PDB file of C-alpha atoms in Angstrom:
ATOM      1  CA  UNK Y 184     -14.907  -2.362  -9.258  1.00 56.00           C
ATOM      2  CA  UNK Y 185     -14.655   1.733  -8.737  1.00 80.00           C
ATOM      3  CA  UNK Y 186     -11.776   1.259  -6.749  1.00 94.00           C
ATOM      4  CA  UNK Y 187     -10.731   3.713  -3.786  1.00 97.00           C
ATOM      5  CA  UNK Y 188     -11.402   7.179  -4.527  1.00 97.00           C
ATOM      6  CA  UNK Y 189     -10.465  10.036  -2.753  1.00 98.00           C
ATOM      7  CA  UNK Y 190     -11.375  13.616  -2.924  1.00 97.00           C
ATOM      8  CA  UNK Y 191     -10.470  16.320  -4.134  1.00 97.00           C
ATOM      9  CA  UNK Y 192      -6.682  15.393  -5.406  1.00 97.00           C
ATOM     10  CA  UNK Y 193      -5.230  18.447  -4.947  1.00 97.00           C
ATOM     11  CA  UNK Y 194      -5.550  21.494  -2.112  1.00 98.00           C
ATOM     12  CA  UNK Y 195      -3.918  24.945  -1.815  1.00 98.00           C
ATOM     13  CA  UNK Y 196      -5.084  26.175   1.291  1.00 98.00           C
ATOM     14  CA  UNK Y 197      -3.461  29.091   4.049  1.00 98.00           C
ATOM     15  CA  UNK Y 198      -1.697  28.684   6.927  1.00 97.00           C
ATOM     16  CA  UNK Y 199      -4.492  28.346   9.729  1.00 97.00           C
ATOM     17  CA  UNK Y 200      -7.193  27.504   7.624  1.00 98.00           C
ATOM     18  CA  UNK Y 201      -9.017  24.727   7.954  1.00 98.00           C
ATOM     19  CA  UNK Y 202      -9.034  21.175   4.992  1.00 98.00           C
ATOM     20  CA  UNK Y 203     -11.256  18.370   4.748  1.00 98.00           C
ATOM     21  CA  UNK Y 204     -10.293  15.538   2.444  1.00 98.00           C
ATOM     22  CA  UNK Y 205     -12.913  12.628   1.359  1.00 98.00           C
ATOM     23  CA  UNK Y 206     -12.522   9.341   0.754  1.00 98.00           C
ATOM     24  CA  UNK Y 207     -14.683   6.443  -0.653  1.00 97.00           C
ATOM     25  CA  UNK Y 208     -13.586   2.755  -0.315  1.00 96.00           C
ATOM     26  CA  UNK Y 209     -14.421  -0.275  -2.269  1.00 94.00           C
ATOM     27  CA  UNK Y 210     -17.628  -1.407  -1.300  1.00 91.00           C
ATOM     28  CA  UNK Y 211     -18.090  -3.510   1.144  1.00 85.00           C
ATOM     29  CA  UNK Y 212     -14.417  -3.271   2.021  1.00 90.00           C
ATOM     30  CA  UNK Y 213     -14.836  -2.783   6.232  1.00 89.00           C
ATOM     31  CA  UNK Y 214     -11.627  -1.478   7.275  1.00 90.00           C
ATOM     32  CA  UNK Y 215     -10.225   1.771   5.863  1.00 93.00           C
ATOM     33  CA  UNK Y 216      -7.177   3.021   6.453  1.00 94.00           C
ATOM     34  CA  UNK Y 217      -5.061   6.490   6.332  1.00 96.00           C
ATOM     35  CA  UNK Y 218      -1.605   7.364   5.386  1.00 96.00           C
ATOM     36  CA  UNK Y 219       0.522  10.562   5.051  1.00 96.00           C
ATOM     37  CA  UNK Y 220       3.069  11.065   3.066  1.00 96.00           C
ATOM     38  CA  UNK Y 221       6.218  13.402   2.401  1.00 95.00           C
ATOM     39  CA  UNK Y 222       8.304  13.352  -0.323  1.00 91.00           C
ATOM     40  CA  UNK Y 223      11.100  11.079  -0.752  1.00 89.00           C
ATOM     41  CA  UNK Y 224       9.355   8.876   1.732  1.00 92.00           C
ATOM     42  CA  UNK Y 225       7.297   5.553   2.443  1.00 93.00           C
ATOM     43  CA  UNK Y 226       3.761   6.359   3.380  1.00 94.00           C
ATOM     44  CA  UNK Y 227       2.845   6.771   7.340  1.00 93.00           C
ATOM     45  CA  UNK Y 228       0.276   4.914   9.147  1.00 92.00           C
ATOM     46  CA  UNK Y 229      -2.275   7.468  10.502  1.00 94.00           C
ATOM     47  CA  UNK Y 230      -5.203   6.296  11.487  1.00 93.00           C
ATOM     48  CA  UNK Y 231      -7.770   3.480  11.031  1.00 90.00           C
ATOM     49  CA  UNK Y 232     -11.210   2.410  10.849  1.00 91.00           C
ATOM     50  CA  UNK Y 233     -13.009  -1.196  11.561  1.00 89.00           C
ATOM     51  CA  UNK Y 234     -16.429  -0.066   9.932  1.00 90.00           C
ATOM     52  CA  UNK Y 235     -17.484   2.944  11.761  1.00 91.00           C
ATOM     53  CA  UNK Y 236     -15.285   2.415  14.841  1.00 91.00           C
ATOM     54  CA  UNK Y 237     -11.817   4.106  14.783  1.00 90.00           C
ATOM     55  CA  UNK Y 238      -9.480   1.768  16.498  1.00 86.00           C
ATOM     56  CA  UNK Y 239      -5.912   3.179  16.222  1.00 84.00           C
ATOM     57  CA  UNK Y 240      -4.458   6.386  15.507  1.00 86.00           C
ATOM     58  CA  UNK Y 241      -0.695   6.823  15.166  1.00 86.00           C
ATOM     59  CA  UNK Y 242       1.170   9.424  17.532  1.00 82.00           C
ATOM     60  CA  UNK Y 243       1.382  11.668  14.028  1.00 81.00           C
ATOM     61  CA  UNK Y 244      -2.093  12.156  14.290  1.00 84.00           C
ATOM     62  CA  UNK Y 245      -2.287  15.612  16.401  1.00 88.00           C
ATOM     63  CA  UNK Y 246      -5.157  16.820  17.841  1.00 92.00           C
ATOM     64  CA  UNK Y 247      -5.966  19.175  15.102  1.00 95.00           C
ATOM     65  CA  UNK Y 248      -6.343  16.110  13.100  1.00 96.00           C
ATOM     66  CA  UNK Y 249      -9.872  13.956  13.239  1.00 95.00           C
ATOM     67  CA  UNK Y 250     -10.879  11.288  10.794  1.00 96.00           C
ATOM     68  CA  UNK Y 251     -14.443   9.932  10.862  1.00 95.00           C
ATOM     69  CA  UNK Y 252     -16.341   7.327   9.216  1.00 96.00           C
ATOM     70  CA  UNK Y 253     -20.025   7.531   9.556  1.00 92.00           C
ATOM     71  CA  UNK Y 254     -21.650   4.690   8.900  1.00 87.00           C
ATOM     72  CA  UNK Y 255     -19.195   2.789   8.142  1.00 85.00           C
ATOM     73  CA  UNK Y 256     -19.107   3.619   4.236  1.00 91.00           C
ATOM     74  CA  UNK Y 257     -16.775   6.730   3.055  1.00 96.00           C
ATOM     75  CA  UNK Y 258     -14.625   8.879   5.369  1.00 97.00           C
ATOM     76  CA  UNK Y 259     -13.670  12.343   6.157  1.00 97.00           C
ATOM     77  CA  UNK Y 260      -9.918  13.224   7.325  1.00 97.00           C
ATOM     78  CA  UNK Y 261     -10.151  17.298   8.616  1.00 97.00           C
ATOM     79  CA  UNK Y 262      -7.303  19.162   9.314  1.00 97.00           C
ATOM     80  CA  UNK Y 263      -7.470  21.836  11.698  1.00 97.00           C
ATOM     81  CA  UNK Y 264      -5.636  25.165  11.425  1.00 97.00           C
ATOM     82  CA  UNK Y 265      -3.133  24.048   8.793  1.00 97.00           C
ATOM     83  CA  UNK Y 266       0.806  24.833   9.045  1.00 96.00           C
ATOM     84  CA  UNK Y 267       3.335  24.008   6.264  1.00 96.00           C
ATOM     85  CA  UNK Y 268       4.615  20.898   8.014  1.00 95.00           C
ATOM     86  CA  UNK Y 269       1.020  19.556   7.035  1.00 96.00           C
ATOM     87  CA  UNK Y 270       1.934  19.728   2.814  1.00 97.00           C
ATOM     88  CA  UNK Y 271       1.699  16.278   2.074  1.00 97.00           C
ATOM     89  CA  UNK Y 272       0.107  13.398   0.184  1.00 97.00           C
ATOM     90  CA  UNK Y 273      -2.757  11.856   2.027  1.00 98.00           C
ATOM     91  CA  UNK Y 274      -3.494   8.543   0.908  1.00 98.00           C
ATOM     92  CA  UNK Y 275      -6.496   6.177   1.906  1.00 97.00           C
ATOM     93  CA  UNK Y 276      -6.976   2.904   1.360  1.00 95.00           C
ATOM     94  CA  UNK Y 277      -9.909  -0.489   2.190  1.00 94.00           C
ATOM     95  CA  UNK Y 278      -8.890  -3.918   3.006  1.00 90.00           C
ATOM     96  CA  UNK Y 279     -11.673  -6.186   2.800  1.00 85.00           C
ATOM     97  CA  UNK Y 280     -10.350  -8.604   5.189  1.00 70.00           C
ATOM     98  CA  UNK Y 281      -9.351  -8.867   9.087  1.00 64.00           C
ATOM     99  CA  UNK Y 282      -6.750 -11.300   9.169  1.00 66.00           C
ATOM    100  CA  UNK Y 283      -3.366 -11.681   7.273  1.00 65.00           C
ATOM    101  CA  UNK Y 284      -2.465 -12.081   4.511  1.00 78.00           C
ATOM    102  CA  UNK Y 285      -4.108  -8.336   4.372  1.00 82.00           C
ATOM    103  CA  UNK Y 286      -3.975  -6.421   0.565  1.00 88.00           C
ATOM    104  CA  UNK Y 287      -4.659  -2.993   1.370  1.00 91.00           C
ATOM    105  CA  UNK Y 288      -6.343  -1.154  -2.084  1.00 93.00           C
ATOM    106  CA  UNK Y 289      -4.839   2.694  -1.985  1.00 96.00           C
ATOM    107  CA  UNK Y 290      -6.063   5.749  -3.555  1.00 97.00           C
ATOM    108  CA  UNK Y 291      -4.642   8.055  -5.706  1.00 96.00           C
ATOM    109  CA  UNK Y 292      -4.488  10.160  -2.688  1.00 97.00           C
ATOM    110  CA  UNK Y 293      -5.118  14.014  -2.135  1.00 98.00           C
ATOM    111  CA  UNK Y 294      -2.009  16.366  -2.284  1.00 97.00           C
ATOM    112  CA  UNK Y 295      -2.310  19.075  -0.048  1.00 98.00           C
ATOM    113  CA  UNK Y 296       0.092  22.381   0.140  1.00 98.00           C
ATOM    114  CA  UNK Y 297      -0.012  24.996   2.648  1.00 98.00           C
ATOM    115  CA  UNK Y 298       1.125  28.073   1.565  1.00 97.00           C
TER     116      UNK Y 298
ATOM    117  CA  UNK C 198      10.556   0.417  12.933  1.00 50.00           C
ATOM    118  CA  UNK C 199      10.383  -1.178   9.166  1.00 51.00           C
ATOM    119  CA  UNK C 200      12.572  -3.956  10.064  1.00 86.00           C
ATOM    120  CA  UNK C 201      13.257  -3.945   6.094  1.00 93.00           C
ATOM    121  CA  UNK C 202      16.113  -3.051   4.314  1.00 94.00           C
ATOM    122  CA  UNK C 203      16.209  -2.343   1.034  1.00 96.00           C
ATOM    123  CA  UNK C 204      18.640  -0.523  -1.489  1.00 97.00           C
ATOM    124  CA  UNK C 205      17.663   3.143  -1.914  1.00 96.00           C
ATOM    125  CA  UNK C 206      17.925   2.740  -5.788  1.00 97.00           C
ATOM    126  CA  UNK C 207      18.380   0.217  -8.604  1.00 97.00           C
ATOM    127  CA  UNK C 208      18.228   0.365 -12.708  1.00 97.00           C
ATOM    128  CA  UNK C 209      17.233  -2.061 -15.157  1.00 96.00           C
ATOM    129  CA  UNK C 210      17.319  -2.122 -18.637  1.00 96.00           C
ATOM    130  CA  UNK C 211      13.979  -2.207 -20.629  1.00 96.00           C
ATOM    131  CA  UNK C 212      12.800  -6.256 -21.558  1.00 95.00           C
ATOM    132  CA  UNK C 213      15.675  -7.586 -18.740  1.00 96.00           C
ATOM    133  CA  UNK C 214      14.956  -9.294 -15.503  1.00 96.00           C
ATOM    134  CA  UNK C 215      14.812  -7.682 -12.418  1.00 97.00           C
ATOM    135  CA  UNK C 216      15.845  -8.692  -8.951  1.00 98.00           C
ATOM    136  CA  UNK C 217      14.739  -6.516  -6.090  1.00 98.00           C
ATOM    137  CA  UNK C 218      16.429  -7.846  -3.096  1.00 97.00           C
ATOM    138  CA  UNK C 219      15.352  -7.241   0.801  1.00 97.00           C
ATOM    139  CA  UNK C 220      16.579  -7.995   3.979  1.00 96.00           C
ATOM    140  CA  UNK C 221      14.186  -8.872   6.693  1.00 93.00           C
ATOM    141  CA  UNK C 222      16.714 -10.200   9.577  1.00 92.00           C
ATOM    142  CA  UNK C 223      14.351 -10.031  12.671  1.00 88.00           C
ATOM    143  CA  UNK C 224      11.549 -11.449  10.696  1.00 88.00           C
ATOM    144  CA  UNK C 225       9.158 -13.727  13.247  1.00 84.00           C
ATOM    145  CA  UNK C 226       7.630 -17.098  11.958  1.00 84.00           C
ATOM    146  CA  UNK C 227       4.054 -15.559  11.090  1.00 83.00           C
ATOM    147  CA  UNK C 228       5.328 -12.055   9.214  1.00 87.00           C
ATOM    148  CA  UNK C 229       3.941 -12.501   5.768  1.00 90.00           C
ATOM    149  CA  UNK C 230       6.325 -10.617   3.202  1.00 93.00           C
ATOM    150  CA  UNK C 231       4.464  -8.113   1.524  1.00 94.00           C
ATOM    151  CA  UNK C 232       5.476  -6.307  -1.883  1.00 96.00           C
ATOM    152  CA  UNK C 233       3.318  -3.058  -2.992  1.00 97.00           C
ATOM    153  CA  UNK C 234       4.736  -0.410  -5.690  1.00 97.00           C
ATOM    154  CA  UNK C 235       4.382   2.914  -6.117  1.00 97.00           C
ATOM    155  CA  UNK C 236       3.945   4.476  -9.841  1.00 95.00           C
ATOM    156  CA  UNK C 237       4.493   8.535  -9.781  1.00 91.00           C
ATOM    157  CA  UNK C 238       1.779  10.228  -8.753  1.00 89.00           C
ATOM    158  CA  UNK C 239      -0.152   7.230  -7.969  1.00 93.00           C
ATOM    159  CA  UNK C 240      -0.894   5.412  -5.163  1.00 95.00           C
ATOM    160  CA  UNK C 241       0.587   2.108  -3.641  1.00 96.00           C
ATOM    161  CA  UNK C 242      -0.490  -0.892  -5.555  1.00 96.00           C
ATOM    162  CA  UNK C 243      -0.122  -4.378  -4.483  1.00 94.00           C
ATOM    163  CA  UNK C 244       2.351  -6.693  -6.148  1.00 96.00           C
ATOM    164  CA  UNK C 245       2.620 -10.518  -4.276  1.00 96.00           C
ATOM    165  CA  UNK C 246       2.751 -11.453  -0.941  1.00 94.00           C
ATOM    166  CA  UNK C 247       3.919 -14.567   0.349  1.00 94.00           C
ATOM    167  CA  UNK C 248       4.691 -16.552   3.790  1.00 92.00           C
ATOM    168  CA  UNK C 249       7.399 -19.303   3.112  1.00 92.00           C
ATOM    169  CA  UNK C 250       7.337 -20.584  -0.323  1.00 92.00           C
ATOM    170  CA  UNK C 251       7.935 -19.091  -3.661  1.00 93.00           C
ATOM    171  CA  UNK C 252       5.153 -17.045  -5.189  1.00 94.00           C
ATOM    172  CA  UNK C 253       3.894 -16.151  -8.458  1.00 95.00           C
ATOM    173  CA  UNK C 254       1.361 -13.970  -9.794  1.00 93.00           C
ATOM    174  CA  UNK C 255       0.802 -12.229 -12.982  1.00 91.00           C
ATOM    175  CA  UNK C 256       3.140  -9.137 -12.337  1.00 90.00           C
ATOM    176  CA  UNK C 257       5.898 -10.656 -10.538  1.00 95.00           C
ATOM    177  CA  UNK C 258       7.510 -13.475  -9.037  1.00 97.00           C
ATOM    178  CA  UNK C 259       8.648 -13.555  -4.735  1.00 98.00           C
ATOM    179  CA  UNK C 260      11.890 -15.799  -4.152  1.00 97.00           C
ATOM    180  CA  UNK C 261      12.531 -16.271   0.000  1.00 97.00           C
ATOM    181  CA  UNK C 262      15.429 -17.677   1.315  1.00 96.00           C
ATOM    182  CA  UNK C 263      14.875 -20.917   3.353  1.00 95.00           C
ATOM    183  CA  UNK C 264      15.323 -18.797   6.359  1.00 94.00           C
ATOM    184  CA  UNK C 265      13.490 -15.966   5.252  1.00 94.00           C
ATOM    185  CA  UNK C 266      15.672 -13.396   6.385  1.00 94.00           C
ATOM    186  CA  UNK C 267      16.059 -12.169   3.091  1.00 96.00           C
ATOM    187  CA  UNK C 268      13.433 -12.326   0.062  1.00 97.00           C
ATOM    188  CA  UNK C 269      13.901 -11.208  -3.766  1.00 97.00           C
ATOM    189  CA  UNK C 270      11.131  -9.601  -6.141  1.00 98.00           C
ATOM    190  CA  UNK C 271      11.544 -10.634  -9.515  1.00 98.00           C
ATOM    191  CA  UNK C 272       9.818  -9.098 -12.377  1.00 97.00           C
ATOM    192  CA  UNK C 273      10.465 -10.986 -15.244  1.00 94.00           C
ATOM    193  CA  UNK C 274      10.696  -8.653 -18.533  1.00 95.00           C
ATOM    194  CA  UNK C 275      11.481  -4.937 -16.958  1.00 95.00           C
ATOM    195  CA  UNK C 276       8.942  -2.529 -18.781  1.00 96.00           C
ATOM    196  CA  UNK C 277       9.100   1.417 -18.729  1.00 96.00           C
ATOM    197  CA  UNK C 278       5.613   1.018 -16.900  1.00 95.00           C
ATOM    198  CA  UNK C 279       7.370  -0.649 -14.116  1.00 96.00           C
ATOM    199  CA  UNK C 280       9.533   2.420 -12.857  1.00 97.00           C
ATOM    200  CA  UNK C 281       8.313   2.713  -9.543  1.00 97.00           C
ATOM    201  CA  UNK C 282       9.372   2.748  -6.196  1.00 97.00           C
ATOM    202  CA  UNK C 283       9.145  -0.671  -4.406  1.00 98.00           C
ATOM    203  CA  UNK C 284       8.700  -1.402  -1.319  1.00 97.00           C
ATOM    204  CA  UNK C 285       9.036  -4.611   1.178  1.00 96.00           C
ATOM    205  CA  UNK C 286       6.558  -4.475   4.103  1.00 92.00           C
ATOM    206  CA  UNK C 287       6.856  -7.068   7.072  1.00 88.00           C
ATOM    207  CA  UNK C 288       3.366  -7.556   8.655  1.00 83.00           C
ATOM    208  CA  UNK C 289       2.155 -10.081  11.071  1.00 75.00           C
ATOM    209  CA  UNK C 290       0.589  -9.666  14.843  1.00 63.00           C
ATOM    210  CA  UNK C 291       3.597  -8.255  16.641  1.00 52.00           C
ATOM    211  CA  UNK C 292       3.164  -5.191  14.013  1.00 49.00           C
ATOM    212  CA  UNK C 293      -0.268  -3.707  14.460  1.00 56.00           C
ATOM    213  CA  UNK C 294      -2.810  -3.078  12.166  1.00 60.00           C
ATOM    214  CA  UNK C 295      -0.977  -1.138   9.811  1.00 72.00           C
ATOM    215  CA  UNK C 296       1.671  -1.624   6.993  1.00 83.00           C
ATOM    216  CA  UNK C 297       4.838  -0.041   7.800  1.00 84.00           C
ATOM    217  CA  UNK C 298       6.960   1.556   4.878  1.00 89.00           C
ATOM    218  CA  UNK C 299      10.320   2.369   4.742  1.00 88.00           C
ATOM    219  CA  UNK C 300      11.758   4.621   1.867  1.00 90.00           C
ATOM    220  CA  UNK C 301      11.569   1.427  -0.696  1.00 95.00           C
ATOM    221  CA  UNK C 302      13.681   0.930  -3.596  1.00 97.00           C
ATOM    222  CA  UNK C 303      13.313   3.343  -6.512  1.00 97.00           C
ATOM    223  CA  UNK C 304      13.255   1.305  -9.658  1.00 98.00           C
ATOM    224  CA  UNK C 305      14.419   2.814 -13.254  1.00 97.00           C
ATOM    225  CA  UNK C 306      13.876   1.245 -16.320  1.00 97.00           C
ATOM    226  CA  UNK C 307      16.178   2.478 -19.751  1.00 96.00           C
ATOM    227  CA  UNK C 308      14.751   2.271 -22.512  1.00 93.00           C
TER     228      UNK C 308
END
C-alpha cells in the first residue's frame, strides 16, 4: 500500500502562468477527491471524481480551474492563468467506497505559491 | 456550513489523556461522526468514526453523548507525535459527497 501520492509537492510559479498538479490514488480506490487549502484553515471541497466521471465541483472551482481523470486511474488538477489568491495547499485524496461510513486517504498535497 | 463546533485550541501535557470535545447540535439520525487529524505539513489522516455507540481503535477512543449532539475524542497517553490539528466532520446524505472542515482544534502536546 503506496498510498496517495501527489505531484510535485511544491510550485513557484508567476502570476498568469499556467500549473498542473498530479495525483495518483490507491489502487483500485474509484472515487478521488480534491481539496484546497489556506492557511489557518480546514481543507475545501473542490471537486470530485466517481472513476473517470467528474460528478461535483464546488462553486470555488472557477473556470480557470479543470480537473480530469482519464481512465479512471490518476488525475490532473490545471490551473489556468494563476493569481496570488490561488497560493495554497492542494490536497487529493481516494475513498474506496460509495456509501458511508466513507474514510477518505489524503495526500501529502502540493503547495503552490504565486509570486 | 460545518455544523461542528470545536475549540480553536487546546494543550496537553506529554503521557496525559486527552479529551477533544465537539458540538454537533443539528446533527440528523444518519450523520456518522467523523474524526481525521492533521500533522504539519502533512495531509489529513483518519482517526475513528462512529454512528451511535462508543468507538475504539488503535489511535483513539470516540465517546457520543446519548443524543449525539455532542461527541468527545479521547486519545489515551498524549504523545509529541500527536500535535496536530483535529478536526470533527459531520457526513451523511443531506451533506453531499464531500467532507466538510471547519478550522478544527489545534492540539499541543508539552513535553
Amino acid at each position: 500500500d503506496t498510498g496517495v501520492s501527489q505531484n510535485p509537492r511544491h510550485k513557484i510559479t508567476k502570476r498568469g502562468q499556467n500549473v498542473t498538479f498530479r495525483c495518483d490514488p490507491i489502487s483500485e480506490h474509484n472515487r478521488l477527491y480534491w481539496y484546497r487549502q489556506t492557511l489557518g484553515q480546514g481543507p475545501e471541497f473542490l471537486t470530485y471524481f466517481q472513476n473517470e466521471a467528474q460528478l461535483e465541483k464546488s462553486r470555488l472551482l472557477s473556470d480557470r480551474f479543470s480537473a480530469e481523470r482519464p481512465k479512471g486511474s490518476f488525475s490532473t488538477l490545471e490551473i489556468q492563468r494563476t493569481e496570488q489568491g490561488d497560493s495554497a495547499m492542494y490536497l487529493c485524496a481516494s475513498s474506496p467506497r460509495r456509501f458511508e461510513p466513507e474514510t477518505q486517504y489524503f495526500g501529502p498535497g502540493t503547495r503552490l505559491l504565486v509570486l | 456550513d460545518a455544523k461542528t463546533t470545536q475549540p480553536n485550541s487546546m494543550e496537553s501535557n506529554e503521557e496525559e489523556p486527552v479529551h477533544l470535545p465537539c458540538n454537533h447540535s443539528t446533527i440528523s439520525g444518519t450523520d456518522y461522526i467523523h474524526w481525521y487529524r492533521q500533522l504539519p505539513s502533512q495531509g489529513p489522516e483518519y482517526v475513528i468514526h462512529g454512528l451511535t455507540s462508543n468507538v475504539n481503535n488503535r489511535m483513539a477512543s470516540l465517546a457520543i453523548a446519548e443524543d449525539r449532539k455532542s461527541s468527545t475524542l479521547i486519545l489515551h497517553r498524549a504523545t509529541l507525535r500527536d500535535a496536530a490539528v483535529y478536526y470533527c466532520i459531520l457526513r451523511g446524505y443531506n451533506y453531499g459527497q464531500n467532507f466538510v472542515f471547519g478550522p478544527g482544534t489545534r492540539l499541543s502536546v508539552l513535553p
